[in-house]
Short mmCIF file of C-alpha atoms in Angstrom, two decimals:
data_model
loop_
_atom_site.label_atom_id
_atom_site.label_comp_id
_atom_site.label_asym_id
_atom_site.label_seq_id
_atom_site.Cartn_x
_atom_site.Cartn_y
_atom_site.Cartn_z
CA MET A 1 97.71 47.92 123.32
CA ARG A 2 96.90 44.68 125.44
CA PRO A 3 94.64 42.19 123.04
CA TYR A 4 91.98 42.59 125.41
CA HIS A 5 91.81 46.91 123.40
CA GLN A 6 90.57 45.32 119.52
CA ILE A 7 86.75 44.46 121.27
CA PRO A 8 84.55 47.95 120.32
CA ILE A 9 82.65 48.72 122.61
CA LEU A 10 78.60 49.86 122.13
CA GLU A 11 78.36 51.10 125.54
CA CYS A 12 74.85 50.50 126.90
CA GLY A 13 74.22 53.69 129.66
CA GLU A 14 73.96 51.59 132.63
CA PRO A 15 74.14 53.75 135.98
CA LEU A 16 76.64 53.10 137.88
CA VAL A 17 75.04 52.48 141.39
CA ALA A 18 76.14 51.89 144.99
CA ILE A 19 77.05 48.50 146.60
CA PRO A 20 75.42 47.44 148.90
CA LEU A 21 78.61 46.64 151.46
CA GLN A 22 76.25 45.05 153.83
CA LEU A 23 75.47 42.19 151.75
CA PHE A 24 79.25 41.80 151.86
CA ALA A 25 83.09 42.16 153.85
CA VAL A 26 85.48 45.69 152.79
CA GLU A 27 88.32 46.68 152.96
CA SER A 28 88.00 49.60 155.30
CA PRO A 29 89.19 51.47 155.08
CA HIS A 30 89.56 51.76 150.85
CA PRO A 31 93.60 50.78 150.79
CA TYR A 32 93.82 53.61 148.69
CA GLU A 33 92.65 56.18 149.24
CA LYS A 34 94.67 55.71 152.41
CA LEU A 35 97.31 55.82 149.83
CA GLY A 36 96.00 59.83 148.90
CA ALA A 37 94.46 58.60 146.06
CA PRO A 38 92.98 61.35 143.75
CA TYR A 39 88.44 59.59 144.26
CA GLU A 40 87.86 64.02 145.06
CA GLY A 41 84.35 63.12 146.16
CA TYR A 42 83.47 59.13 143.89
CA SER A 43 83.32 56.44 146.06
CA PRO A 44 84.87 53.35 145.11
CA TYR A 45 82.32 50.48 145.86
CA TYR A 46 79.96 51.44 143.18
CA LEU A 47 79.73 49.04 139.82
CA ARG A 48 77.23 49.18 137.02
CA GLU A 49 73.96 48.32 137.95
CA SER A 50 74.03 44.97 136.21
CA VAL A 51 77.48 43.40 137.63
CA VAL A 52 76.33 44.91 141.26
CA LYS A 53 72.98 42.19 140.63
CA ASN A 54 75.78 39.71 139.70
CA LEU A 55 78.21 40.37 142.46
CA ILE A 56 75.56 39.59 144.54
CA GLN A 57 75.12 36.35 142.45
CA ALA A 58 78.22 34.89 143.37
CA GLN A 59 77.53 36.27 146.82
CA ASN A 60 74.49 34.03 147.00
CA TYR A 61 76.69 30.63 145.29
CA LEU A 62 79.64 31.42 147.88
CA GLN A 63 76.84 30.82 150.63
CA GLU A 64 76.03 27.51 150.19
CA ILE A 65 78.83 26.02 149.51
CA HIS A 66 80.90 27.74 152.08
CA PRO A 67 77.86 29.85 154.81
CA GLY A 68 78.84 32.87 156.39
CA TRP A 69 81.69 32.74 154.05
CA TYR A 70 81.79 36.27 152.23
CA ILE A 71 83.15 37.96 149.37
CA GLN A 72 84.74 40.91 150.03
CA ILE A 73 85.67 44.05 148.22
CA PHE A 74 89.10 45.14 147.81
CA ASP A 75 88.30 47.87 144.83
CA ALA A 76 86.02 48.89 142.59
CA TYR A 77 85.18 51.47 140.40
CA ARG A 78 88.24 53.69 139.66
CA PRO A 79 88.80 57.10 137.84
CA VAL A 80 91.55 57.07 135.81
CA ALA A 81 93.35 59.96 138.25
CA VAL A 82 93.45 56.58 140.99
CA GLN A 83 94.29 55.07 137.52
CA GLN A 84 97.38 57.00 137.25
CA PHE A 85 98.09 57.52 141.02
CA MET A 86 98.58 53.55 141.80
CA VAL A 87 100.41 53.36 139.29
CA ASN A 88 103.01 56.00 139.77
CA TYR A 89 102.92 54.71 143.64
CA SER A 90 103.54 50.99 141.97
CA PHE A 91 106.66 52.27 140.35
CA ALA A 92 108.37 53.96 143.23
CA GLN A 93 107.30 50.86 145.86
CA ALA A 94 109.28 48.81 143.12
CA LEU A 95 112.09 50.76 143.01
CA GLN A 96 111.66 51.35 146.89
CA GLN A 97 111.36 47.28 147.40
CA GLN A 98 114.53 47.38 144.88
CA GLY A 99 116.92 50.34 146.94
CA LEU A 100 117.06 51.85 143.45
CA THR A 101 116.56 55.02 142.68
CA GLU A 102 115.06 56.91 138.64
CA VAL A 103 117.54 58.93 138.25
CA GLU A 104 120.01 55.77 138.81
CA LEU A 105 118.14 53.30 136.00
CA SER A 106 120.14 52.45 132.87
CA PRO A 107 117.26 52.28 129.71
CA PRO A 108 116.56 48.51 130.50
CA GLN A 109 116.06 48.32 134.13
CA LEU A 110 114.23 51.24 133.33
CA GLN A 111 112.46 49.71 130.54
CA ALA A 112 111.68 46.72 132.69
CA ILE A 113 110.28 47.26 136.07
CA TRP A 114 107.76 49.55 133.78
CA GLU A 115 106.80 46.30 132.39
CA SER A 116 106.44 44.91 135.40
CA VAL A 117 104.30 47.50 136.89
CA TYR A 118 101.86 46.89 133.79
CA GLU A 119 102.38 43.61 134.28
CA ILE A 120 99.29 44.20 136.96
CA TRP A 121 98.29 47.28 136.74
CA ALA A 122 96.33 49.16 132.60
CA ILE A 123 97.96 51.74 131.83
CA PRO A 124 95.84 55.14 132.36
CA SER A 125 94.54 55.86 128.98
CA TRP A 126 92.19 57.92 128.21
CA ASP A 127 91.43 56.88 125.32
CA GLU A 128 87.65 55.93 125.17
CA LYS A 129 88.66 53.46 123.12
CA THR A 130 91.26 51.63 125.00
CA PRO A 131 89.39 52.35 128.94
CA PRO A 132 91.44 51.33 131.77
CA PRO A 133 89.06 48.23 133.34
CA HIS A 134 87.76 49.64 136.82
CA SER A 135 87.27 52.95 135.66
CA THR A 136 84.41 51.13 133.26
CA GLY A 137 82.69 50.22 136.85
CA ALA A 138 82.14 46.51 134.85
CA ALA A 139 86.04 45.41 137.17
CA VAL A 140 85.74 44.41 140.54
CA ASP A 141 89.02 42.94 142.56
CA ILE A 142 87.94 40.84 145.64
CA THR A 143 89.04 38.03 148.07
CA LEU A 144 87.07 35.90 150.25
CA VAL A 145 86.33 36.27 154.28
CA ASP A 146 85.66 33.15 155.99
CA ASP A 147 82.92 32.68 159.04
CA ARG A 148 85.33 33.72 161.40
CA GLY A 149 85.73 36.94 159.64
CA GLU A 150 89.29 36.30 158.99
CA ILE A 151 90.73 37.12 155.65
CA VAL A 152 91.60 33.67 153.60
CA ASP A 153 94.68 33.25 152.75
CA MET A 154 94.72 33.11 147.99
CA GLY A 155 99.09 32.82 149.04
CA SER A 156 100.02 36.08 147.97
CA PRO A 157 98.42 40.20 148.62
CA ILE A 158 96.33 42.09 146.27
CA ASP A 159 98.24 43.83 143.64
CA GLU A 160 101.56 41.70 144.30
CA LEU A 161 103.73 42.21 141.99
CA SER A 162 104.65 38.84 141.07
CA GLU A 163 104.17 35.86 138.86
CA ARG A 164 101.95 35.20 142.25
CA SER A 165 99.56 37.07 140.97
CA HIS A 166 99.01 34.69 137.88
CA PRO A 167 95.53 32.62 138.78
CA ASP A 168 97.30 29.03 139.10
CA TYR A 169 101.03 29.99 140.24
CA TYR A 170 100.86 27.65 143.01
CA LEU A 171 99.21 24.49 141.11
CA HIS A 172 102.41 24.31 138.91
CA ILE A 173 104.88 24.82 142.21
CA HIS A 174 106.10 22.81 145.17
CA HIS A 175 104.66 24.48 147.74
CA PRO A 176 103.66 22.86 151.67
CA GLN A 177 100.09 24.82 151.05
CA ALA A 178 100.27 24.92 147.10
CA ALA A 179 97.36 22.88 147.42
CA THR A 180 95.14 24.83 149.70
CA TYR A 181 96.08 28.37 147.62
CA HIS A 182 95.09 26.69 144.62
CA ALA A 183 91.88 25.49 145.68
CA HIS A 184 90.66 28.89 147.47
CA ARG A 185 91.67 30.94 143.37
CA GLN A 186 89.50 28.09 142.71
CA LEU A 187 86.66 28.56 145.05
CA LEU A 188 86.29 32.68 144.21
CA TYR A 189 86.62 32.00 140.48
CA ASN A 190 84.10 29.02 140.22
CA VAL A 191 81.55 31.37 141.99
CA MET A 192 82.04 34.73 139.98
CA LEU A 193 82.08 32.32 136.50
CA LYS A 194 79.05 31.15 137.88
CA ALA A 195 77.70 34.36 137.71
CA GLY A 196 78.49 35.13 134.74
CA PHE A 197 82.34 36.60 135.52
CA GLN A 198 85.77 36.65 133.76
CA ARG A 199 89.00 36.65 135.41
CA ASN A 200 92.19 38.28 134.20
CA PRO A 201 94.32 36.27 133.22
CA ARG A 202 97.44 38.00 135.55
CA GLU A 203 95.09 38.89 138.24
CA TRP A 204 93.70 35.92 140.72
CA TRP A 205 91.41 39.03 142.73
CA HIS A 206 90.08 40.45 139.73
CA PHE A 207 87.08 40.06 138.04
CA SER A 208 84.60 41.90 135.67
CA LEU A 209 81.33 41.56 133.62
CA GLY A 210 80.31 43.06 130.17
CA ASP A 211 83.97 45.29 129.54
CA GLN A 212 85.65 44.97 127.66
CA MET A 213 88.48 42.24 128.77
CA TRP A 214 85.82 40.45 129.85
CA ALA A 215 83.80 40.15 126.06
CA TRP A 216 87.76 39.29 125.33
CA LEU A 217 87.84 36.21 127.44
CA TYR A 218 84.72 34.68 126.85
CA ASN A 219 85.10 34.69 122.84
CA GLN A 220 88.48 33.14 123.43
CA SER A 221 86.53 30.29 125.45
CA ASN A 222 83.51 30.48 123.16
CA PRO A 223 85.35 30.94 119.44
CA ALA A 224 81.66 30.48 117.37
CA ASP A 225 81.26 33.60 119.52
CA SER A 226 81.77 37.54 119.13
CA PHE A 227 81.00 39.63 121.85
CA THR A 228 81.19 43.43 121.90
CA ALA A 229 82.15 45.37 125.11
CA ARG A 230 79.09 46.87 126.34
CA TYR A 231 80.12 48.96 129.18
CA GLY A 232 83.19 51.56 128.48
CA ARG A 233 84.93 54.03 130.04
CA LYS A 234 82.12 56.44 133.29
CA ILE A 235 82.50 59.05 134.53
CA PHE A 236 80.71 59.68 137.92
CA ASP A 237 77.29 60.65 138.05
CA PRO A 238 74.98 58.67 141.06
#
C-alpha cells in the first residue's frame, strides 16, 4: 500500500465528462492506445467534471503567463485493465533495456525491477479502497507546448523509470540545462497548484484533484486539515 491509501474515500458520484480537447494540446494518437492498451471503447480523454473545470482554469493561468502556450494532455482516465497492461509493458521494457529475460533473473533481481516499475506505476488494484489514481478520473498526466507548437523540454520523458522523473531532480544536480528544466517543471506545477491540483512527488507530469493522493498531499501540507477523497474508482458511464 502507498501512504495515500490510508485516506478514506467518500465517493461523490460526480460523472466523467469529456475533456474539451480544443482548449489543450493533445498527444495523438494516444500513447497507450498505440501500444494496444485495452480501453475497449472507453476514452482516455475523460475526467471527473470538476477536475475538467479546474484543468481549464490551469490552462487559463498558463495563458496569462505565456500567451500561446498550452497544457498538453498525455493521459487522463485509465481503466484498471489498462493500468495492468501498462505495468506489464513497463516491466517488459525494463527487461529489454537491460538485455535480460525474466527466466534468468534471480529473486532479488526480479524484485529490484518490479520495485523500479512501481516507483512510477500504481498497483493495478481492483480493491475499491485502493484504486489506481487514474482509474478514479481524478488524475491527469500532462506537459507543456510552447507558442511555436513544440513540446517544452522537461529534462525527461513522461513515464521514464529513473530518478529524472522526480519533480525536483534538476534542482540538486549539475547539468547545463538543469535550471531551465527545473523552471519548466515549476511553471507546470505552479499553474496546476493555483488551480487546486496536487503533484505526485515521484512524477513531474502527474497531477490530481479529489482522489486519495490529492487529499493525502494536501493534508501533509496542511496538518490542521483532514481531507478525505471524493473520487474512488469510476466505471466509464458517459
